[in-house]
Coordinates of C-alpha atoms and ligand atoms in Angstrom, one line a residue:
M1 CA 86.5 118.1 62.8
K2 CA 85.6 118.1 59.2
P3 CA 87.3 120.4 56.2
I4 CA 87.0 123.4 56.3
P5 CA 85.4 124.1 52.7
I6 CA 88.0 127.6 50.8
I7 CA 88.1 128.7 47.4
V8 CA 91.5 130.2 46.3
D9 CA 91.5 133.3 44.5
C10 CA 94.8 134.0 42.9
D11 CA 96.9 135.3 40.9
P12 CA 100.7 132.9 40.9
G13 CA 102.6 134.7 41.8
I14 CA 106.0 133.2 43.8
D15 CA 104.0 133.1 47.0
D16 CA 100.7 132.2 46.1
T17 CA 102.7 129.7 44.4
I18 CA 103.7 128.6 48.5
A19 CA 100.5 129.0 49.5
L20 CA 98.6 126.7 47.6
L21 CA 101.4 124.1 48.0
T22 CA 101.0 124.2 51.8
A23 CA 96.8 124.9 51.2
F24 CA 97.6 121.2 49.4
V25 CA 99.0 119.3 52.3
S26 CA 96.3 120.5 54.7
P27 CA 94.0 118.1 55.7
E28 CA 91.7 120.0 57.5
L29 CA 91.1 122.3 54.6
D30 CA 88.5 121.4 51.7
I31 CA 89.8 122.9 48.8
R32 CA 86.7 123.5 46.0
G33 CA 88.1 126.1 43.7
I34 CA 91.0 127.1 42.4
T35 CA 89.6 131.4 40.8
P36 CA 93.0 132.4 39.0
V37 CA 92.4 136.7 38.6
C38 CA 94.5 139.1 36.0
G39 CA 97.5 139.9 38.7
N40 CA 101.1 139.4 38.9
Q41 CA 100.6 138.0 35.1
P42 CA 97.7 137.6 32.6
L43 CA 95.6 135.9 32.9
E44 CA 96.5 133.1 30.3
R45 CA 99.6 133.2 32.4
T46 CA 97.6 132.8 36.0
V47 CA 95.7 129.6 35.1
R48 CA 98.3 128.7 33.3
N49 CA 100.8 128.6 36.6
A50 CA 97.9 127.7 39.2
L51 CA 98.0 124.1 36.8
Q52 CA 101.2 123.8 36.8
V53 CA 101.4 124.2 40.5
C54 CA 98.1 121.6 41.0
E55 CA 100.4 119.6 39.1
L56 CA 103.8 120.0 41.2
G57 CA 101.6 119.2 44.5
N58 CA 100.0 116.1 43.0
R59 CA 96.7 117.6 43.2
T60 CA 95.5 117.6 39.8
D61 CA 91.8 116.7 41.4
V62 CA 91.1 120.5 42.8
P63 CA 89.7 122.1 39.8
V64 CA 90.7 125.2 38.3
Y65 CA 88.3 128.0 37.3
A66 CA 90.0 131.0 35.3
G67 CA 88.5 133.9 36.2
C68 CA 88.1 137.8 34.5
F69 CA 90.8 139.0 32.1
R70 CA 91.2 142.4 33.6
P71 CA 90.2 144.2 37.2
M72 CA 86.7 146.2 36.8
L73 CA 87.9 149.4 35.6
R74 CA 91.5 149.7 35.5
E75 CA 93.8 149.3 32.8
P76 CA 95.6 146.0 34.1
I77 CA 99.4 147.1 35.5
Y78 CA 100.7 143.2 36.9
G79 CA 103.3 142.2 39.3
Q80 CA 107.5 143.1 38.9
F81 CA 108.9 140.6 41.9
H82 CA 107.7 136.8 39.7
G83 CA 110.2 136.8 36.4
K84 CA 108.5 136.6 33.4
S85 CA 106.3 134.0 34.0
G86 CA 105.4 134.7 37.5
L87 CA 107.3 131.8 38.9
G88 CA 111.1 133.5 37.6
N89 CA 113.2 131.5 36.4
T90 CA 111.4 128.0 37.7
M91 CA 110.1 125.3 35.2
L92 CA 107.0 123.4 37.0
P93 CA 105.8 120.4 35.0
E94 CA 103.7 121.1 31.7
P95 CA 100.4 121.0 32.5
K96 CA 98.0 118.2 32.0
K97 CA 94.6 119.5 32.3
T98 CA 93.4 122.4 31.6
A99 CA 91.2 125.2 33.0
E100 CA 87.4 124.0 33.6
T101 CA 84.9 125.5 30.7
L102 CA 82.7 127.3 33.9
S103 CA 84.0 130.9 34.7
A104 CA 85.2 131.4 38.1
V105 CA 83.1 133.9 38.5
D106 CA 80.3 131.5 37.6
F107 CA 81.7 129.1 39.7
L108 CA 81.7 131.3 42.6
I109 CA 78.1 132.4 41.8
E110 CA 77.2 128.2 41.8
A111 CA 78.8 127.5 45.0
L112 CA 78.8 130.2 47.3
S113 CA 74.5 129.8 46.2
N114 CA 74.7 126.7 47.6
A115 CA 76.7 127.6 50.5
A116 CA 74.2 129.5 51.1
E117 CA 71.0 126.7 50.7
T118 CA 73.0 124.2 52.6
G119 CA 74.1 126.8 55.7
E120 CA 78.1 125.1 54.4
K121 CA 79.6 127.7 54.0
I122 CA 82.6 128.8 52.3
T123 CA 85.8 130.3 53.3
L124 CA 87.8 132.4 50.7
C125 CA 91.2 133.1 50.6
C126 CA 91.8 135.8 48.4
L127 CA 95.9 135.8 47.5
G128 CA 94.9 138.5 43.9
P129 CA 93.3 141.9 43.2
M130 CA 89.5 140.5 44.0
T131 CA 87.5 140.8 41.0
N132 CA 86.6 138.0 40.6
L133 CA 84.5 138.2 43.6
A134 CA 83.7 141.6 42.9
V135 CA 82.0 140.4 39.4
A136 CA 80.6 137.4 41.2
L137 CA 78.7 140.2 44.2
R138 CA 77.6 142.5 41.6
M139 CA 76.5 139.8 39.4
N140 CA 74.4 137.7 42.8
P141 CA 74.3 139.9 46.3
Q142 CA 72.7 136.9 47.8
I143 CA 75.9 134.8 47.2
A144 CA 77.8 136.7 50.2
E145 CA 75.3 134.6 52.2
G146 CA 77.3 131.2 51.7
V147 CA 80.1 133.3 52.2
E148 CA 81.8 132.3 56.0
R149 CA 84.1 135.1 56.4
I150 CA 87.2 136.1 53.9
V151 CA 90.6 135.4 54.3
M152 CA 92.2 138.2 52.1
M153 CA 96.3 139.4 51.3
G154 CA 96.2 142.9 50.7
G155 CA 96.1 146.4 51.3
A156 CA 98.3 148.6 53.5
Y157 CA 97.3 150.4 57.2
R158 CA 100.0 151.7 59.1
E159 CA 102.7 150.9 56.5
A160 CA 103.2 152.5 53.4
G161 CA 102.3 151.2 50.0
N162 CA 104.9 148.4 47.1
R163 CA 103.6 149.0 44.2
T164 CA 103.4 153.0 45.1
M165 CA 103.4 155.8 48.1
T166 CA 100.7 154.5 50.0
S167 CA 98.8 151.7 48.4
E168 CA 99.7 148.2 48.3
F169 CA 99.6 145.4 45.1
N170 CA 96.7 143.7 45.3
V171 CA 94.0 146.1 46.1
L172 CA 96.4 148.9 43.5
A173 CA 95.1 146.8 41.0
D174 CA 92.0 146.4 41.4
P175 CA 90.4 149.3 44.3
H176 CA 86.7 149.3 43.0
A177 CA 86.9 145.7 42.8
A178 CA 88.8 145.9 46.9
H179 CA 85.8 148.7 47.4
V180 CA 82.9 146.4 46.3
V181 CA 84.4 144.1 48.4
F182 CA 84.4 145.1 51.5
S183 CA 81.5 147.1 51.3
S184 CA 79.7 143.8 51.6
G185 CA 79.4 143.3 54.4
I186 CA 81.1 139.6 54.6
P187 CA 84.1 139.4 58.3
I188 CA 86.6 140.1 56.5
V189 CA 90.3 139.1 58.1
A190 CA 93.3 141.3 56.0
L191 CA 96.6 140.7 56.1
A192 CA 98.1 143.9 55.2
L193 CA 101.9 144.8 54.3
D194 CA 101.4 146.3 58.5
A195 CA 101.1 142.1 58.5
T196 CA 103.1 140.2 55.9
H197 CA 106.2 143.1 56.6
Q198 CA 107.0 140.9 59.5
V199 CA 107.6 137.9 58.2
M200 CA 110.6 137.9 56.1
L201 CA 111.5 134.6 54.1
K202 CA 115.7 134.7 54.8
P203 CA 117.8 133.2 52.7
E204 CA 118.8 131.3 56.0
H205 CA 115.3 130.0 55.6
V206 CA 115.3 129.2 52.1
A207 CA 118.3 126.6 52.7
E208 CA 115.7 125.1 55.3
F209 CA 112.4 125.0 53.2
A210 CA 115.6 123.1 50.7
R211 CA 116.5 120.7 53.6
V212 CA 112.4 119.6 55.1
S213 CA 110.3 119.5 51.5
G214 CA 111.1 116.5 50.4
R215 CA 110.6 116.0 46.7
I216 CA 109.2 119.5 45.8
S217 CA 112.7 120.8 47.7
E218 CA 114.5 122.0 44.6
T219 CA 112.2 124.0 42.9
L220 CA 111.1 125.5 45.9
A221 CA 114.1 127.1 46.8
E222 CA 115.0 128.1 43.4
L223 CA 111.1 129.7 44.2
M224 CA 111.9 131.8 47.1
A225 CA 115.5 132.0 46.4
F226 CA 113.8 134.2 43.3
W227 CA 111.6 136.1 46.6
D228 CA 114.6 137.7 47.9
R229 CA 114.2 141.4 47.9
N230 CA 118.1 142.6 49.0
D231 CA 117.0 145.3 50.5
V232 CA 117.8 146.0 54.1
R233 CA 117.3 149.2 54.0
R234 CA 113.8 148.4 53.6
Y235 CA 112.6 145.4 55.5
G236 CA 115.8 145.3 58.0
S237 CA 117.2 142.4 56.7
R238 CA 117.4 140.4 53.9
G239 CA 114.9 137.9 52.3
G240 CA 111.0 139.5 50.6
P241 CA 108.2 139.0 53.1
L242 CA 106.0 136.2 52.7
H243 CA 103.0 137.6 51.9
D244 CA 100.4 135.5 50.7
P245 CA 101.3 131.8 52.4
L246 CA 99.9 133.7 55.6
V247 CA 96.5 134.2 54.6
M248 CA 96.5 129.8 54.3
A249 CA 98.5 130.0 58.4
Y250 CA 96.2 132.5 59.2
I251 CA 92.8 129.4 59.2
L252 CA 95.6 127.1 59.9
A253 CA 97.6 128.4 62.7
P254 CA 95.0 132.1 64.3
H255 CA 96.9 131.7 67.7
L256 CA 100.1 133.1 66.1
F257 CA 98.1 136.7 64.7
E258 CA 97.1 139.4 66.6
T259 CA 93.8 141.1 64.9
Q260 CA 92.7 144.9 65.6
K261 CA 88.6 145.9 64.9
A262 CA 88.4 149.2 61.9
R263 CA 86.0 150.0 59.0
V264 CA 88.3 149.7 56.2
F265 CA 87.8 152.6 53.2
V266 CA 89.6 152.0 50.1
E267 CA 90.8 155.0 47.6
Y268 CA 89.8 154.7 43.8
E269 CA 89.3 158.3 43.1
S270 CA 92.4 159.6 43.8
E271 CA 95.3 160.3 41.6
L272 CA 98.2 160.5 44.2
C273 CA 96.7 157.9 46.4
M274 CA 94.8 155.2 44.2
G275 CA 94.6 152.1 46.3
Q276 CA 95.4 153.0 49.4
T277 CA 93.3 150.9 52.1
I278 CA 92.7 153.9 54.9
A279 CA 91.8 152.1 58.8
D280 CA 89.4 154.0 60.4
W281 CA 90.0 152.6 64.0
Y282 CA 88.7 154.7 66.6
G283 CA 84.8 154.8 64.7
K284 CA 85.6 158.8 63.3
S285 CA 83.2 157.3 60.5
G286 CA 80.6 156.4 63.2
L287 CA 80.9 153.6 60.9
E288 CA 80.5 149.6 62.6
P289 CA 84.1 147.8 61.4
N290 CA 83.5 145.6 59.3
A291 CA 87.3 143.4 59.2
D292 CA 89.6 142.6 61.3
I293 CA 92.8 144.3 60.8
V294 CA 95.9 141.3 61.2
T295 CA 98.7 144.1 63.3
K296 CA 100.5 141.2 65.1
V297 CA 102.8 138.1 64.0
D298 CA 104.9 135.7 65.5
A299 CA 106.8 135.7 63.2
E300 CA 109.0 132.7 64.2
G301 CA 106.3 130.8 65.1
V302 CA 105.0 131.6 61.2
I303 CA 107.6 130.1 59.2
A304 CA 108.1 127.9 62.3
F305 CA 104.5 126.4 61.3
F306 CA 105.4 126.5 57.3
L307 CA 108.5 124.4 57.8
A308 CA 106.5 121.2 59.6
R309 CA 103.5 121.6 56.4
L310 CA 106.1 121.5 53.4
S311 CA 108.0 119.0 55.2
R312 CA 105.5 117.3 54.1
Y313 CA 106.4 116.8 51.2
A314 CA 109.0 114.5 52.2
E315 CA 106.9 111.8 53.9
E316 CA 105.0 111.9 50.4
V317 CA 101.9 112.9 52.9
V318 CA 98.6 113.9 50.0
A319 CA 95.9 115.8 51.5
Ligands
LIG401 CA1 99.1 137.0 44.7

Protein backbone atom coordinates (compact mmCIF):
# COMPACT_ATOMS: atom_id res chain seq x y z
CA MET A 1 0.00 0.00 0.00
CA LYS A 2 1.19 3.50 -0.81
CA PRO A 3 2.04 5.49 2.33
CA ILE A 4 -0.43 8.18 3.38
CA PRO A 5 0.98 11.65 2.72
CA ILE A 6 0.73 13.76 5.87
CA ILE A 7 1.78 17.16 7.17
CA VAL A 8 2.22 17.50 10.93
CA ASP A 9 1.13 20.94 12.15
CA CYS A 10 2.23 21.18 15.77
CA ASP A 11 3.64 23.15 18.73
CA PRO A 12 6.07 20.75 20.46
CA GLY A 13 5.25 20.17 23.30
CA ILE A 14 5.79 16.86 25.12
CA ASP A 15 2.76 15.12 23.65
CA ASP A 16 3.54 16.49 20.17
CA THR A 17 6.97 14.89 20.59
CA ILE A 18 5.47 11.46 21.34
CA ALA A 19 3.22 11.86 18.28
CA LEU A 20 6.18 12.76 16.04
CA LEU A 21 8.35 9.92 17.37
CA THR A 22 5.49 7.54 16.56
CA ALA A 23 5.03 8.91 13.03
CA PHE A 24 8.79 8.65 12.38
CA VAL A 25 8.72 4.84 12.74
CA SER A 26 5.46 4.31 10.85
CA PRO A 27 6.18 3.38 7.22
CA GLU A 28 2.44 3.73 6.45
CA LEU A 29 3.00 7.49 6.71
CA ASP A 30 4.85 9.71 4.26
CA ILE A 31 5.68 12.84 6.29
CA ARG A 32 5.90 15.71 3.80
CA GLY A 33 6.70 18.33 6.41
CA ILE A 34 6.42 19.55 9.98
CA THR A 35 4.96 23.02 10.50
CA PRO A 36 5.50 24.30 14.06
CA VAL A 37 3.38 27.21 15.24
CA CYS A 38 3.26 29.55 18.23
CA GLY A 39 1.35 27.56 20.88
CA ASN A 40 2.70 25.71 23.89
CA GLN A 41 5.76 27.93 23.52
CA PRO A 42 6.77 30.91 21.38
CA LEU A 43 7.52 30.05 17.74
CA GLU A 44 11.33 30.14 18.08
CA ARG A 45 11.04 27.42 20.72
CA THR A 46 8.51 25.17 18.97
CA VAL A 47 10.65 25.30 15.81
CA ARG A 48 13.79 24.42 17.74
CA ASN A 49 11.96 21.63 19.58
CA ALA A 50 10.67 20.19 16.30
CA LEU A 51 14.21 20.20 14.87
CA GLN A 52 15.52 18.51 18.02
CA VAL A 53 12.84 15.82 17.87
CA CYS A 54 13.82 15.11 14.22
CA GLU A 55 17.40 14.75 15.43
CA LEU A 56 16.38 12.40 18.26
CA GLY A 57 14.25 10.30 15.91
CA ASN A 58 16.97 10.15 13.24
CA ARG A 59 14.60 11.80 10.77
CA THR A 60 16.48 14.92 9.73
CA ASP A 61 15.23 14.12 6.21
CA VAL A 62 11.82 15.54 7.20
CA PRO A 63 11.66 19.28 6.43
CA VAL A 64 10.56 21.72 9.14
CA TYR A 65 8.81 24.94 8.08
CA ALA A 66 8.40 27.70 10.67
CA GLY A 67 4.80 28.87 11.04
CA CYS A 68 2.98 31.88 12.43
CA PHE A 69 4.55 33.98 15.19
CA ARG A 70 1.19 34.85 16.72
CA PRO A 71 -2.44 33.74 16.74
CA MET A 72 -4.74 35.43 14.18
CA LEU A 73 -6.19 38.00 16.61
CA ARG A 74 -5.57 37.02 20.22
CA GLU A 75 -2.46 37.51 22.32
CA PRO A 76 -0.48 34.26 22.71
CA ILE A 77 -1.29 32.29 25.90
CA TYR A 78 1.33 29.45 25.89
CA GLY A 79 1.06 26.06 27.61
CA GLN A 80 1.40 25.36 31.30
CA PHE A 81 2.42 21.71 31.48
CA HIS A 82 5.45 21.40 29.26
CA GLY A 83 8.17 23.01 31.43
CA LYS A 84 10.33 25.99 30.48
CA SER A 85 11.56 24.66 27.14
CA GLY A 86 8.33 22.98 26.12
CA LEU A 87 9.97 19.57 26.61
CA GLY A 88 9.92 19.34 30.39
CA ASN A 89 13.44 19.25 31.82
CA THR A 90 14.69 16.94 29.11
CA MET A 91 17.79 17.86 27.12
CA LEU A 92 17.46 16.77 23.51
CA PRO A 93 20.30 16.62 20.98
CA GLU A 94 21.31 19.96 19.43
CA PRO A 95 19.72 20.31 16.00
CA LYS A 96 22.27 20.15 13.20
CA LYS A 97 19.90 21.43 10.58
CA THR A 98 17.75 24.54 10.50
CA ALA A 99 14.20 25.23 9.40
CA GLU A 100 13.54 25.64 5.67
CA THR A 101 13.46 29.17 4.27
CA LEU A 102 9.88 28.70 3.03
CA SER A 103 7.31 29.58 5.73
CA ALA A 104 4.78 27.02 6.94
CA VAL A 105 1.92 28.99 5.38
CA ASP A 106 3.65 29.13 1.97
CA PHE A 107 4.54 25.44 2.26
CA LEU A 108 0.92 24.50 3.06
CA ILE A 109 -0.32 26.53 0.09
CA GLU A 110 2.27 24.99 -2.25
CA ALA A 111 1.88 21.38 -1.06
CA LEU A 112 -1.92 21.48 -0.94
CA SER A 113 -2.24 23.25 -4.31
CA ASN A 114 -0.07 20.53 -5.85
CA ALA A 115 -2.16 17.90 -4.11
CA ALA A 116 -5.36 19.44 -5.47
CA GLU A 117 -3.88 19.31 -8.97
CA THR A 118 -2.51 15.78 -8.86
CA GLY A 119 -5.38 14.33 -6.83
CA GLU A 120 -2.94 12.87 -4.32
CA LYS A 121 -4.56 14.56 -1.35
CA ILE A 122 -2.77 15.16 1.95
CA THR A 123 -3.93 14.33 5.47
CA LEU A 124 -3.29 17.15 7.93
CA CYS A 125 -2.40 16.15 11.49
CA CYS A 126 -3.17 19.21 13.62
CA LEU A 127 -1.60 18.99 17.08
CA GLY A 128 -1.63 22.65 18.10
CA PRO A 129 -3.51 25.92 17.53
CA MET A 130 -4.54 25.91 13.85
CA THR A 131 -3.19 29.38 12.93
CA ASN A 132 -0.97 28.16 10.05
CA LEU A 133 -3.76 26.35 8.28
CA ALA A 134 -6.30 29.13 8.87
CA VAL A 135 -3.97 31.77 7.42
CA ALA A 136 -3.19 29.51 4.44
CA LEU A 137 -6.94 28.98 3.87
CA ARG A 138 -7.56 32.74 4.06
CA MET A 139 -4.78 33.39 1.52
CA ASN A 140 -5.86 30.62 -0.83
CA PRO A 141 -9.22 28.93 -0.10
CA GLN A 142 -8.76 26.52 -3.04
CA ILE A 143 -6.14 24.58 -1.07
CA ALA A 144 -9.05 22.89 0.76
CA GLU A 145 -9.32 20.73 -2.38
CA GLY A 146 -5.87 19.29 -1.66
CA VAL A 147 -6.74 18.08 1.84
CA GLU A 148 -7.84 14.46 2.27
CA ARG A 149 -8.97 15.24 5.80
CA ILE A 150 -7.88 16.95 8.98
CA VAL A 151 -7.30 14.78 12.04
CA MET A 152 -7.00 17.24 14.90
CA MET A 153 -6.47 17.28 18.63
CA GLY A 154 -8.48 20.04 20.22
CA GLY A 155 -11.76 21.12 21.73
CA ALA A 156 -13.96 19.84 24.54
CA TYR A 157 -17.57 18.82 23.96
CA ARG A 158 -19.26 16.81 26.73
CA GLU A 159 -16.08 17.18 28.78
CA ALA A 160 -15.16 20.45 30.56
CA GLY A 161 -12.24 22.56 29.36
CA ASN A 162 -8.63 22.18 30.50
CA ARG A 163 -7.33 25.74 30.21
CA THR A 164 -10.57 27.45 31.21
CA MET A 165 -13.87 26.05 32.49
CA THR A 166 -15.19 25.70 28.95
CA SER A 167 -12.18 25.55 26.70
CA GLU A 168 -9.35 23.30 25.63
CA PHE A 169 -5.91 24.88 25.07
CA ASN A 170 -5.40 24.41 21.29
CA VAL A 171 -8.73 25.97 20.40
CA LEU A 172 -8.55 28.67 23.08
CA ALA A 173 -5.06 29.69 21.92
CA ASP A 174 -6.50 30.61 18.51
CA PRO A 175 -10.31 30.34 18.41
CA HIS A 176 -10.53 32.45 15.26
CA ALA A 177 -8.27 30.01 13.44
CA ALA A 178 -10.36 27.07 14.68
CA HIS A 179 -13.49 28.85 13.43
CA VAL A 180 -11.92 29.29 9.97
CA VAL A 181 -10.91 25.63 9.81
CA PHE A 182 -14.29 24.28 11.00
CA SER A 183 -16.01 26.52 8.43
CA SER A 184 -13.78 25.37 5.55
CA GLY A 185 -15.80 22.37 4.41
CA ILE A 186 -12.76 20.08 4.82
CA PRO A 187 -13.64 16.72 6.46
CA ILE A 188 -12.49 16.81 10.09
CA VAL A 189 -11.91 14.11 12.69
CA ALA A 190 -11.84 15.76 16.12
CA LEU A 191 -9.98 14.20 19.04
CA ALA A 192 -11.13 16.45 21.85
CA LEU A 193 -10.68 16.11 25.60
CA ASP A 194 -13.70 13.77 25.43
CA ALA A 195 -11.36 11.29 23.75
CA THR A 196 -7.96 12.12 25.20
CA HIS A 197 -9.10 11.97 28.81
CA GLN A 198 -9.98 8.32 28.22
CA VAL A 199 -6.32 7.46 27.67
CA MET A 200 -4.24 8.17 30.75
CA LEU A 201 -0.51 7.59 30.48
CA LYS A 202 0.06 6.18 33.96
CA PRO A 203 3.39 5.72 35.80
CA GLU A 204 3.25 1.95 35.19
CA HIS A 205 2.93 2.62 31.45
CA VAL A 206 5.92 4.95 31.56
CA ALA A 207 8.02 2.15 33.05
CA GLU A 208 6.87 -0.13 30.26
CA PHE A 209 7.72 2.44 27.54
CA ALA A 210 11.16 2.89 29.10
CA ARG A 211 11.68 -0.87 28.96
CA VAL A 212 10.84 -1.32 25.28
CA SER A 213 11.99 1.82 23.45
CA GLY A 214 15.69 1.09 23.01
CA ARG A 215 17.94 4.04 22.28
CA ILE A 216 15.28 6.69 23.01
CA SER A 217 14.14 5.04 26.25
CA GLU A 218 15.83 7.44 28.66
CA THR A 219 14.53 10.55 26.92
CA LEU A 220 11.08 9.12 26.45
CA ALA A 221 10.78 8.04 30.09
CA GLU A 222 11.86 11.51 31.25
CA LEU A 223 9.38 13.28 28.98
CA MET A 224 6.56 10.95 29.97
CA ALA A 225 7.32 11.22 33.71
CA PHE A 226 7.11 15.02 33.41
CA TRP A 227 3.66 14.57 31.86
CA ASP A 228 2.12 13.15 35.08
CA ARG A 229 -0.52 15.65 36.23
CA ASN A 230 -0.74 13.94 39.61
CA ASP A 231 -4.41 14.94 39.76
CA VAL A 232 -6.47 11.90 40.72
CA ARG A 233 -9.47 14.07 41.60
CA ARG A 234 -9.73 15.29 38.02
CA TYR A 235 -8.62 12.25 36.03
CA GLY A 236 -9.46 9.33 38.29
CA SER A 237 -5.85 8.12 38.29
CA ARG A 238 -2.25 9.27 38.29
CA GLY A 239 -0.68 10.13 34.95
CA GLY A 240 -1.46 12.51 32.10
CA PRO A 241 -3.93 12.35 29.22
CA LEU A 242 -2.29 11.24 25.96
CA HIS A 243 -3.60 14.15 23.84
CA ASP A 244 -1.69 14.67 20.58
CA PRO A 245 -0.41 11.12 19.96
CA LEU A 246 -4.02 9.95 19.56
CA VAL A 247 -4.02 11.67 16.17
CA MET A 248 -1.40 9.20 14.91
CA ALA A 249 -3.20 6.27 16.57
CA TYR A 250 -6.46 7.31 14.91
CA ILE A 251 -4.88 7.36 11.44
CA LEU A 252 -2.97 4.08 11.90
CA ALA A 253 -5.43 2.09 14.05
CA PRO A 254 -8.92 3.54 13.52
CA HIS A 255 -10.57 0.39 14.86
CA LEU A 256 -9.64 1.56 18.37
CA PHE A 257 -11.97 4.58 18.11
CA GLU A 258 -15.69 5.33 17.84
CA THR A 259 -16.99 8.58 16.38
CA GLN A 260 -20.22 10.52 16.17
CA LYS A 261 -21.07 13.11 13.52
CA ALA A 262 -21.92 16.66 14.58
CA ARG A 263 -21.83 20.26 13.46
CA VAL A 264 -19.12 22.06 15.41
CA PHE A 265 -19.19 25.74 16.30
CA VAL A 266 -16.36 27.68 17.93
CA GLU A 267 -17.03 30.55 20.35
CA TYR A 268 -14.66 33.42 19.62
CA GLU A 269 -16.49 36.42 21.05
CA SER A 270 -17.60 35.63 24.59
CA GLU A 271 -15.19 36.50 27.37
CA LEU A 272 -16.55 33.76 29.65
CA CYS A 273 -16.66 30.98 27.04
CA MET A 274 -13.89 32.06 24.65
CA GLY A 275 -12.59 29.08 22.72
CA GLN A 276 -15.46 26.77 23.61
CA THR A 277 -16.31 24.14 21.01
CA ILE A 278 -20.02 23.42 20.76
CA ALA A 279 -21.34 20.29 19.04
CA ASP A 280 -24.75 20.18 17.46
CA TRP A 281 -25.35 16.43 17.90
CA TYR A 282 -29.02 16.45 17.02
CA GLY A 283 -29.39 18.86 14.09
CA LYS A 284 -30.70 21.82 16.09
CA SER A 285 -28.82 24.26 13.87
CA GLY A 286 -30.27 22.88 10.66
CA LEU A 287 -26.72 22.63 9.29
CA GLU A 288 -24.98 19.50 8.02
CA PRO A 289 -22.34 17.87 10.28
CA ASN A 290 -18.79 19.13 9.63
CA ALA A 291 -16.87 16.77 11.91
CA ASP A 292 -16.56 13.23 13.19
CA ILE A 293 -16.03 13.65 16.91
CA VAL A 294 -14.30 10.77 18.68
CA THR A 295 -16.54 9.67 21.53
CA LYS A 296 -14.97 6.40 22.63
CA VAL A 297 -11.41 5.08 22.75
CA ASP A 298 -10.09 1.59 23.50
CA ALA A 299 -7.52 2.89 25.99
CA GLU A 300 -5.70 -0.40 26.51
CA GLY A 301 -5.58 -0.97 22.78
CA VAL A 302 -4.11 2.49 22.25
CA ILE A 303 -1.39 2.03 24.88
CA ALA A 304 -0.50 -1.35 23.33
CA PHE A 305 -0.38 0.32 19.91
CA PHE A 306 2.12 2.95 21.10
CA LEU A 307 4.24 0.35 22.92
CA ALA A 308 4.47 -1.68 19.73
CA ARG A 309 5.37 1.36 17.63
CA LEU A 310 7.92 2.93 19.96
CA SER A 311 9.60 -0.46 20.55
CA ARG A 312 10.80 -0.07 16.94
CA TYR A 313 13.47 2.27 18.32
CA ALA A 314 14.94 -0.78 19.99
CA GLU A 315 15.17 -2.49 16.59
CA GLU A 316 16.65 0.68 15.01
CA VAL A 317 14.04 0.37 12.29
CA VAL A 318 13.59 3.79 10.83
CA ALA A 319 10.81 4.44 8.36
CA1 LIG B 1 0.40 20.18 20.85
